[in-house]
PDB file of C-alpha atoms in Angstrom:
ATOM      1  CA  MET A 228     246.144  71.236 -47.318  1.00  0.00           C
ATOM      2  CA  PRO A 229     246.118  73.823 -44.473  1.00  0.00           C
ATOM      3  CA  LYS A 230     247.670  77.121 -44.986  1.00  0.00           C
ATOM      4  CA  GLU A 231     251.130  77.750 -43.733  1.00  0.00           C
ATOM      5  CA  THR A 232     251.527  79.834 -40.473  1.00  0.00           C
ATOM      6  CA  LYS A 233     253.127  83.200 -41.349  1.00  0.00           C
ATOM      7  CA  VAL A 234     255.582  84.883 -39.039  1.00  0.00           C
ATOM      8  CA  ILE A 235     255.912  88.749 -39.061  1.00  0.00           C
ATOM      9  CA  ALA A 236     258.631  90.532 -37.038  1.00  0.00           C
ATOM     10  CA  PHE A 237     258.222  94.021 -35.878  1.00  0.00           C
ATOM     11  CA  ALA A 238     261.718  95.628 -35.395  1.00  0.00           C
ATOM     12  CA  ASN A 239     263.568  99.000 -35.229  1.00  0.00           C
ATOM     13  CA  ASN A 240     266.639  99.560 -33.443  1.00  0.00           C
ATOM     14  CA  LYS A 241     265.609 103.106 -32.500  1.00  0.00           C
ATOM     15  CA  GLY A 242     263.291 103.257 -29.520  1.00  0.00           C
ATOM     16  CA  GLY A 243     260.052 105.178 -29.711  1.00  0.00           C
ATOM     17  CA  SER A 244     259.157 104.134 -33.219  1.00  0.00           C
ATOM     18  CA  GLY A 245     255.653 102.824 -32.237  1.00  0.00           C
ATOM     19  CA  LYS A 246     256.783  99.164 -32.659  1.00  0.00           C
ATOM     20  CA  SER A 247     254.857  97.549 -29.934  1.00  0.00           C
ATOM     21  CA  THR A 248     251.809  99.667 -30.492  1.00  0.00           C
ATOM     22  CA  THR A 249     251.820  98.660 -34.362  1.00  0.00           C
ATOM     23  CA  CYS A 250     252.339  95.079 -33.406  1.00  0.00           C
ATOM     24  CA  SER A 251     249.607  94.964 -30.925  1.00  0.00           C
ATOM     25  CA  ASN A 252     247.044  96.809 -33.185  1.00  0.00           C
ATOM     26  CA  VAL A 253     247.925  94.799 -36.228  1.00  0.00           C
ATOM     27  CA  GLY A 254     247.521  91.719 -34.290  1.00  0.00           C
ATOM     28  CA  TYR A 255     244.169  92.783 -32.934  1.00  0.00           C
ATOM     29  CA  ALA A 256     242.989  93.725 -36.524  1.00  0.00           C
ATOM     30  CA  LEU A 257     243.933  90.323 -37.711  1.00  0.00           C
ATOM     31  CA  ALA A 258     242.210  88.500 -34.954  1.00  0.00           C
ATOM     32  CA  MET A 259     239.236  90.703 -35.520  1.00  0.00           C
ATOM     33  CA  ASP A 260     238.904  89.663 -39.168  1.00  0.00           C
ATOM     34  CA  GLY A 261     239.055  85.967 -38.070  1.00  0.00           C
ATOM     35  CA  TYR A 262     242.759  85.104 -38.379  1.00  0.00           C
ATOM     36  CA  ARG A 263     244.101  83.114 -35.455  1.00  0.00           C
ATOM     37  CA  THR A 264     246.991  85.198 -34.180  1.00  0.00           C
ATOM     38  CA  LEU A 265     249.770  84.528 -31.618  1.00  0.00           C
ATOM     39  CA  LEU A 266     251.633  87.679 -30.329  1.00  0.00           C
ATOM     40  CA  VAL A 267     255.139  86.973 -29.087  1.00  0.00           C
ATOM     41  CA  ASP A 268     256.626  89.696 -26.808  1.00  0.00           C
ATOM     42  CA  ALA A 269     260.542  89.412 -27.178  1.00  0.00           C
ATOM     43  CA  ASP A 270     261.111  92.770 -25.635  1.00  0.00           C
ATOM     44  CA  MET A 271     262.226  93.267 -22.071  1.00  0.00           C
ATOM     45  CA  GLN A 272     260.192  96.369 -21.676  1.00  0.00           C
ATOM     46  CA  GLN A 273     256.970  94.288 -22.037  1.00  0.00           C
ATOM     47  CA  ASN A 274     254.929  96.764 -23.695  1.00  0.00           C
ATOM     48  CA  LEU A 275     253.276  94.249 -25.995  1.00  0.00           C
ATOM     49  CA  SER A 276     252.395  92.125 -22.820  1.00  0.00           C
ATOM     50  CA  LEU A 277     250.994  95.321 -21.096  1.00  0.00           C
ATOM     51  CA  SER A 278     248.762  96.020 -24.291  1.00  0.00           C
ATOM     52  CA  PHE A 279     246.584  93.046 -23.259  1.00  0.00           C
ATOM     53  CA  PHE A 280     247.145  92.311 -19.598  1.00  0.00           C
ATOM     54  CA  ALA A 281     247.151  94.494 -16.542  1.00  0.00           C
ATOM     55  CA  GLU A 282     250.575  95.327 -14.963  1.00  0.00           C
ATOM     56  CA  ASP A 283     250.005  92.939 -12.122  1.00  0.00           C
ATOM     57  CA  ASP A 284     249.186  90.055 -14.468  1.00  0.00           C
ATOM     58  CA  VAL A 285     252.510  90.858 -16.620  1.00  0.00           C
ATOM     59  CA  LEU A 286     254.442  91.066 -13.402  1.00  0.00           C
ATOM     60  CA  ALA A 287     253.054  87.625 -12.375  1.00  0.00           C
ATOM     61  CA  PHE A 288     254.145  86.262 -15.737  1.00  0.00           C
ATOM     62  CA  SER A 289     257.634  87.548 -15.375  1.00  0.00           C
ATOM     63  CA  GLU A 290     258.182  86.362 -11.731  1.00  0.00           C
ATOM     64  CA  SER A 291     256.704  82.968 -12.345  1.00  0.00           C
ATOM     65  CA  GLY A 292     259.063  82.328 -15.246  1.00  0.00           C
ATOM     66  CA  GLU A 293     256.166  81.389 -17.469  1.00  0.00           C
ATOM     67  CA  ASN A 294     257.468  83.401 -20.391  1.00  0.00           C
ATOM     68  CA  LEU A 295     259.605  83.648 -23.424  1.00  0.00           C
ATOM     69  CA  TYR A 296     262.840  83.983 -21.454  1.00  0.00           C
ATOM     70  CA  THR A 297     262.387  80.654 -20.031  1.00  0.00           C
ATOM     71  CA  ALA A 298     261.284  79.126 -23.252  1.00  0.00           C
ATOM     72  CA  LEU A 299     264.572  80.491 -24.815  1.00  0.00           C
ATOM     73  CA  CYS A 300     267.009  79.561 -22.003  1.00  0.00           C
ATOM     74  CA  GLN A 301     265.566  75.928 -21.747  1.00  0.00           C
ATOM     75  CA  GLU A 302     264.660  75.556 -25.460  1.00  0.00           C
ATOM     76  CA  ARG A 303     261.132  74.588 -24.435  1.00  0.00           C
ATOM     77  CA  ASP A 304     258.105  74.400 -26.665  1.00  0.00           C
ATOM     78  CA  ALA A 305     256.515  77.913 -26.798  1.00  0.00           C
ATOM     79  CA  ARG A 306     253.074  76.451 -26.408  1.00  0.00           C
ATOM     80  CA  GLU A 307     253.724  75.558 -22.821  1.00  0.00           C
ATOM     81  CA  PHE A 308     253.760  79.606 -22.069  1.00  0.00           C
ATOM     82  CA  VAL A 309     251.049  80.842 -24.417  1.00  0.00           C
ATOM     83  CA  ARG A 310     248.398  82.906 -22.581  1.00  0.00           C
ATOM     84  CA  LYS A 311     244.788  83.494 -23.791  1.00  0.00           C
ATOM     85  CA  THR A 312     243.820  87.153 -24.163  1.00  0.00           C
ATOM     86  CA  LYS A 313     240.223  88.222 -23.588  1.00  0.00           C
ATOM     87  CA  TYR A 314     239.813  88.589 -27.388  1.00  0.00           C
ATOM     88  CA  GLU A 315     238.833  85.828 -29.646  1.00  0.00           C
ATOM     89  CA  ASN A 316     241.643  84.374 -31.969  1.00  0.00           C
ATOM     90  CA  LEU A 317     244.293  86.402 -30.113  1.00  0.00           C
ATOM     91  CA  ASP A 318     246.897  84.729 -27.777  1.00  0.00           C
ATOM     92  CA  LEU A 319     250.204  86.005 -26.261  1.00  0.00           C
ATOM     93  CA  LEU A 320     253.443  84.549 -25.340  1.00  0.00           C
ATOM     94  CA  PRO A 321     254.573  87.113 -22.711  1.00  0.00           C
ATOM     95  CA  SER A 322     258.014  88.559 -21.959  1.00  0.00           C
ATOM     96  CA  GLY A 323     259.749  88.948 -18.681  1.00  0.00           C
ATOM     97  CA  VAL A 324     262.131  91.450 -17.149  1.00  0.00           C
ATOM     98  CA  LEU A 325     264.955  88.877 -17.297  1.00  0.00           C
ATOM     99  CA  MET A 326     264.713  89.178 -21.153  1.00  0.00           C
ATOM    100  CA  SER A 327     267.623  91.631 -20.843  1.00  0.00           C
ATOM    101  CA  GLY A 328     269.832  88.703 -20.152  1.00  0.00           C
ATOM    102  CA  ALA A 329     268.758  86.825 -23.115  1.00  0.00           C
ATOM    103  CA  GLU A 330     271.547  87.921 -25.291  1.00  0.00           C
ATOM    104  CA  TYR A 331     274.205  86.170 -22.945  1.00  0.00           C
ATOM    105  CA  GLU A 332     272.020  83.113 -22.895  1.00  0.00           C
ATOM    106  CA  LEU A 333     271.708  82.859 -26.560  1.00  0.00           C
ATOM    107  CA  TYR A 334     275.385  83.246 -27.237  1.00  0.00           C
ATOM    108  CA  SER A 335     276.052  80.135 -25.217  1.00  0.00           C
ATOM    109  CA  LYS A 336     273.749  77.923 -27.466  1.00  0.00           C
ATOM    110  CA  GLN A 337     274.512  75.662 -30.295  1.00  0.00           C
ATOM    111  CA  GLN A 338     273.255  77.355 -33.534  1.00  0.00           C
ATOM    112  CA  LYS A 339     272.601  80.409 -31.517  1.00  0.00           C
ATOM    113  CA  GLU A 340     270.714  82.357 -34.294  1.00  0.00           C
ATOM    114  CA  THR A 341     267.888  79.845 -34.632  1.00  0.00           C
ATOM    115  CA  VAL A 342     266.979  79.222 -30.846  1.00  0.00           C
ATOM    116  CA  LEU A 343     263.796  81.085 -31.208  1.00  0.00           C
ATOM    117  CA  SER A 344     262.976  79.150 -34.444  1.00  0.00           C
ATOM    118  CA  ARG A 345     263.189  75.913 -32.555  1.00  0.00           C
ATOM    119  CA  VAL A 346     261.057  77.218 -29.753  1.00  0.00           C
ATOM    120  CA  LEU A 347     258.333  78.258 -32.102  1.00  0.00           C
ATOM    121  CA  ALA A 348     258.699  75.179 -34.278  1.00  0.00           C
ATOM    122  CA  GLY A 349     255.823  73.320 -32.436  1.00  0.00           C
ATOM    123  CA  VAL A 350     253.379  76.307 -32.760  1.00  0.00           C
ATOM    124  CA  LYS A 351     254.171  76.535 -36.426  1.00  0.00           C
ATOM    125  CA  GLU A 352     253.726  72.922 -37.266  1.00  0.00           C
ATOM    126  CA  SER A 353     250.611  72.524 -35.243  1.00  0.00           C
ATOM    127  CA  GLY A 354     248.752  74.848 -37.609  1.00  0.00           C
ATOM    128  CA  GLU A 355     246.975  76.421 -34.734  1.00  0.00           C
ATOM    129  CA  TYR A 356     247.715  79.912 -35.905  1.00  0.00           C
ATOM    130  CA  ASP A 357     247.390  81.820 -39.249  1.00  0.00           C
ATOM    131  CA  PHE A 358     249.768  84.445 -37.885  1.00  0.00           C
ATOM    132  CA  ILE A 359     252.554  84.831 -35.456  1.00  0.00           C
ATOM    133  CA  LEU A 360     253.634  88.441 -34.844  1.00  0.00           C
ATOM    134  CA  ILE A 361     256.878  89.050 -32.858  1.00  0.00           C
ATOM    135  CA  ASP A 362     257.644  92.498 -31.201  1.00  0.00           C
ATOM    136  CA  SER A 363     261.571  92.959 -31.040  1.00  0.00           C
ATOM    137  CA  PRO A 364     263.654  94.931 -28.644  1.00  0.00           C
ATOM    138  CA  PRO A 365     265.182  98.244 -29.844  1.00  0.00           C
ATOM    139  CA  THR A 366     268.501  96.782 -30.401  1.00  0.00           C
ATOM    140  CA  LEU A 367     270.530  94.830 -33.024  1.00  0.00           C
ATOM    141  CA  GLY A 368     271.888  91.915 -31.086  1.00  0.00           C
ATOM    142  CA  MET A 369     271.540  88.180 -30.937  1.00  0.00           C
ATOM    143  CA  LEU A 370     267.844  88.300 -29.841  1.00  0.00           C
ATOM    144  CA  VAL A 371     266.764  90.383 -32.769  1.00  0.00           C
ATOM    145  CA  MET A 372     268.832  88.073 -34.997  1.00  0.00           C
ATOM    146  CA  ASN A 373     266.832  85.246 -33.551  1.00  0.00           C
ATOM    147  CA  VAL A 374     263.585  87.056 -34.262  1.00  0.00           C
ATOM    148  CA  MET A 375     264.488  87.674 -37.779  1.00  0.00           C
ATOM    149  CA  CYS A 376     265.682  84.116 -38.315  1.00  0.00           C
ATOM    150  CA  ALA A 377     262.304  82.857 -37.230  1.00  0.00           C
ATOM    151  CA  ALA A 378     260.383  85.115 -39.430  1.00  0.00           C
ATOM    152  CA  ASP A 379     258.953  85.047 -42.855  1.00  0.00           C
ATOM    153  CA  TYR A 380     258.464  89.063 -42.944  1.00  0.00           C
ATOM    154  CA  LEU A 381     260.034  92.013 -41.422  1.00  0.00           C
ATOM    155  CA  LEU A 382     258.031  95.137 -40.778  1.00  0.00           C
ATOM    156  CA  ILE A 383     259.848  98.315 -39.687  1.00  0.00           C
ATOM    157  CA  PRO A 384     257.544 101.017 -37.966  1.00  0.00           C
ATOM    158  CA  ILE A 385     259.372 104.447 -38.281  1.00  0.00           C
ATOM    159  CA  GLU A 386     258.364 107.577 -36.194  1.00  0.00           C
ATOM    160  CA  ALA A 387     257.837 110.666 -38.322  1.00  0.00           C
ATOM    161  CA  SER A 388     260.207 112.848 -36.371  1.00  0.00           C
ATOM    162  CA  PRO A 389     263.544 114.625 -36.912  1.00  0.00           C
ATOM    163  CA  TRP A 390     265.368 111.525 -35.423  1.00  0.00           C
ATOM    164  CA  GLY A 391     263.064 108.917 -36.941  1.00  0.00           C
ATOM    165  CA  LEU A 392     265.378 107.656 -39.782  1.00  0.00           C
ATOM    166  CA  PHE A 393     268.336 107.539 -37.503  1.00  0.00           C
ATOM    167  CA  GLY A 394     269.755 104.090 -37.767  1.00  0.00           C
ATOM    168  CA  LEU A 395     267.625 102.880 -40.589  1.00  0.00           C
ATOM    169  CA  ALA A 396     270.600 102.101 -42.728  1.00  0.00           C
ATOM    170  CA  ASN A 397     272.104  99.909 -39.770  1.00  0.00           C
ATOM    171  CA  MET A 398     268.672  98.100 -39.644  1.00  0.00           C
ATOM    172  CA  LEU A 399     268.526  97.349 -43.341  1.00  0.00           C
ATOM    173  CA  GLU A 400     272.372  96.136 -43.240  1.00  0.00           C
ATOM    174  CA  PHE A 401     271.298  93.842 -40.168  1.00  0.00           C
ATOM    175  CA  PHE A 402     268.315  92.621 -42.082  1.00  0.00           C
ATOM    176  CA  GLY A 403     270.809  91.616 -44.938  1.00  0.00           C
ATOM    177  CA  LYS A 404     272.951  89.634 -42.362  1.00  0.00           C
ATOM    178  CA  ALA A 405     269.746  87.804 -41.108  1.00  0.00           C
ATOM    179  CA  ARG A 406     268.791  86.840 -44.756  1.00  0.00           C
ATOM    180  CA  ASP A 407     272.130  85.193 -45.268  1.00  0.00           C
ATOM    181  CA  ILE A 408     270.901  82.825 -42.462  1.00  0.00           C
ATOM    182  CA  ASN A 409     267.240  82.892 -43.068  1.00  0.00           C
ATOM    183  CA  GLU A 410     266.689  83.013 -46.916  1.00  0.00           C
ATOM    184  CA  LYS A 411     263.076  83.048 -46.762  1.00  0.00           C
ATOM    185  CA  LEU A 412     262.925  86.382 -44.884  1.00  0.00           C
ATOM    186  CA  SER A 413     261.711  89.301 -46.848  1.00  0.00           C
ATOM    187  CA  LEU A 414     261.056  93.035 -46.044  1.00  0.00           C
ATOM    188  CA  LEU A 415     257.395  93.626 -45.895  1.00  0.00           C
ATOM    189  CA  GLY A 416     257.705  97.197 -45.744  1.00  0.00           C
ATOM    190  CA  VAL A 417     258.096 100.356 -43.688  1.00  0.00           C
ATOM    191  CA  ALA A 418     255.221 101.918 -41.773  1.00  0.00           C
ATOM    192  CA  ILE A 419     255.188 105.550 -40.750  1.00  0.00           C
ATOM    193  CA  THR A 420     253.821 106.232 -37.220  1.00  0.00           C
ATOM    194  CA  LYS A 421     253.401 109.230 -34.968  1.00  0.00           C
ATOM    195  CA  ALA A 422     252.753 111.390 -38.040  1.00  0.00           C
ATOM    196  CA  ASN A 423     251.873 115.119 -37.998  1.00  0.00           C
ATOM    197  CA  GLU A 424     250.899 116.100 -41.446  1.00  0.00           C
ATOM    198  CA  ARG A 425     251.460 119.895 -40.620  1.00  0.00           C
ATOM    199  CA  LYS A 426     255.200 119.376 -39.873  1.00  0.00           C
ATOM    200  CA  ASN A 427     257.853 119.487 -42.625  1.00  0.00           C
ATOM    201  CA  TYR A 428     259.788 116.600 -41.192  1.00  0.00           C
ATOM    202  CA  PHE A 429     256.740 114.267 -41.919  1.00  0.00           C
ATOM    203  CA  LYS A 430     257.083 115.204 -45.686  1.00  0.00           C
ATOM    204  CA  GLN A 431     260.695 114.864 -45.406  1.00  0.00           C
ATOM    205  CA  THR A 432     260.517 111.263 -43.797  1.00  0.00           C
ATOM    206  CA  LYS A 433     257.952 110.187 -46.437  1.00  0.00           C
ATOM    207  CA  GLU A 434     259.948 111.526 -49.409  1.00  0.00           C
ATOM    208  CA  THR A 435     263.142 109.912 -47.999  1.00  0.00           C
ATOM    209  CA  LEU A 436     261.642 106.630 -47.538  1.00  0.00           C
ATOM    210  CA  SER A 437     260.021 106.567 -50.843  1.00  0.00           C
ATOM    211  CA  GLU A 438     263.240 107.073 -52.515  1.00  0.00           C
ATOM    212  CA  ILE A 439     264.939 104.031 -50.850  1.00  0.00           C
ATOM    213  CA  GLU A 440     265.531 101.284 -53.552  1.00  0.00           C
ATOM    214  CA  GLY A 441     263.818  97.855 -52.815  1.00  0.00           C
ATOM    215  CA  VAL A 442     262.081  99.221 -49.632  1.00  0.00           C
ATOM    216  CA  ARG A 443     258.257  99.374 -49.745  1.00  0.00           C
ATOM    217  CA  LEU A 444     256.634 102.284 -48.036  1.00  0.00           C
ATOM    218  CA  PHE A 445     253.026 101.658 -46.879  1.00  0.00           C
ATOM    219  CA  GLU A 446     250.658 104.200 -48.202  1.00  0.00           C
ATOM    220  CA  ASN A 447     248.678 103.935 -44.960  1.00  0.00           C
ATOM    221  CA  TYR A 448     250.500 105.779 -41.981  1.00  0.00           C
ATOM    222  CA  ILE A 449     249.459 106.379 -38.459  1.00  0.00           C
ATOM    223  CA  ARG A 450     248.918 109.905 -37.302  1.00  0.00           C
ATOM    224  CA  ILE A 451     249.474 111.227 -33.711  1.00  0.00           C
ATOM    225  CA  ASP A 452     246.278 110.405 -31.700  1.00  0.00           C
ATOM    226  CA  SER A 453     245.818 110.683 -27.855  1.00  0.00           C
ATOM    227  CA  ALA A 454     243.419 107.691 -28.041  1.00  0.00           C
ATOM    228  CA  VAL A 455     246.551 105.478 -28.537  1.00  0.00           C
ATOM    229  CA  GLU A 456     247.811 106.749 -25.045  1.00  0.00           C
ATOM    230  CA  TRP A 457     244.350 106.267 -23.487  1.00  0.00           C
ATOM    231  CA  ALA A 458     244.319 102.827 -24.839  1.00  0.00           C
ATOM    232  CA  GLN A 459     247.784 101.944 -23.468  1.00  0.00           C
ATOM    233  CA  ASP A 460     246.778 103.286 -20.032  1.00  0.00           C
ATOM    234  CA  ASN A 461     243.848 100.812 -20.131  1.00  0.00           C
ATOM    235  CA  SER A 462     245.938  97.742 -21.247  1.00  0.00           C
ATOM    236  CA  ALA A 463     244.298  97.559 -24.723  1.00  0.00           C
ATOM    237  CA  PRO A 464     244.931  98.075 -28.282  1.00  0.00           C
ATOM    238  CA  VAL A 465     243.363 101.336 -29.693  1.00  0.00           C
ATOM    239  CA  LEU A 466     241.281  99.167 -32.006  1.00  0.00           C
ATOM    240  CA  ALA A 467     239.527  97.461 -29.031  1.00  0.00           C
ATOM    241  CA  TYR A 468     239.625 100.577 -26.625  1.00  0.00           C
ATOM    242  CA  LYS A 469     238.145 103.132 -29.222  1.00  0.00           C
ATOM    243  CA  LYS A 470     237.357 101.580 -32.538  1.00  0.00           C
ATOM    244  CA  SER A 471     235.886 104.890 -33.864  1.00  0.00           C
ATOM    245  CA  SER A 472     239.204 106.857 -33.299  1.00  0.00           C
ATOM    246  CA  ARG A 473     241.265 108.042 -36.239  1.00  0.00           C
ATOM    247  CA  SER A 474     244.177 105.839 -35.198  1.00  0.00           C
ATOM    248  CA  ALA A 475     242.154 102.603 -34.893  1.00  0.00           C
ATOM    249  CA  LYS A 476     240.783 103.124 -38.442  1.00  0.00           C
ATOM    250  CA  GLU A 477     244.397 103.827 -39.613  1.00  0.00           C
ATOM    251  CA  TYR A 478     245.828 100.748 -38.080  1.00  0.00           C
ATOM    252  CA  TYR A 479     242.897  98.711 -39.465  1.00  0.00           C
ATOM    253  CA  GLU A 480     243.700 100.056 -43.117  1.00  0.00           C
ATOM    254  CA  LEU A 481     247.361  99.472 -42.568  1.00  0.00           C
ATOM    255  CA  THR A 482     246.666  95.902 -41.704  1.00  0.00           C
ATOM    256  CA  LYS A 483     244.530  95.398 -44.804  1.00  0.00           C
ATOM    257  CA  GLU A 484     247.393  96.881 -46.863  1.00  0.00           C
ATOM    258  CA  MET A 485     249.958  94.708 -45.169  1.00  0.00           C
ATOM    259  CA  LEU A 486     247.856  91.568 -45.975  1.00  0.00           C
ATOM    260  CA  LYS A 487     248.106  92.245 -49.832  1.00  0.00           C
ATOM    261  CA  TYR A 488     251.764  91.608 -49.573  1.00  0.00           C
ATOM    262  CA  VAL A 489     251.687  88.471 -47.409  1.00  0.00           C
ATOM    263  CA  SER A 490     251.799  85.249 -49.381  1.00  0.00           C
ATOM    264  CA  ARG A 491     249.083  82.823 -47.999  1.00  0.00           C
TER     265      ARG A 491
END
């Protein structure tokens, strides 16, 4: 019997958490290790799409309507809009600038919390992928509710900064509401990003997160590294752009740790 496709949502209602970067690099690490992986860009900022395609290509996806926004609005099979990246085992369902209007469109639907689940149903049933990773917008609205209702797991990246923990309580409360609808959803864990070990607030962030009951704090964290920005500038995950960099090794170790908690 084939293994079930697992869906992991990457979400944080605070911007600048490293959410898209974490999603892109975990996705690349999975693909690198032979897992067939589909990345779904549900953020109107399109950073996940820009991690694998040049700006002109991403703009073309957006203007053509061949993206997630069209799939959601018309409730069409996601497979119609999947794009192959240049990397083996790694595909992308791109976002579009009109995703900012997805909230309004979703509220007009029947069973509005599960539109994305229906859009992804064919992909999951096909068994074509081992993992589907979804990058969410930094909000707590109906689109993120759809992402969580389509997911098996939630991973929350948190920036190690004075404001990094801002809104986490709201995020966890929202996760609880999503679980009322999607009982299979579980919290995979919290991953610290943009860490500077010399700063007190890194230690404070780590201590605070480790004390939250029922929330797993991943042992592996991602430190600040200029290689990440250079990779972004070259439309590539840092694992592909500079495999020898500190952040590339850290993202790979984070992915291996994450896999220990994913039921396959």
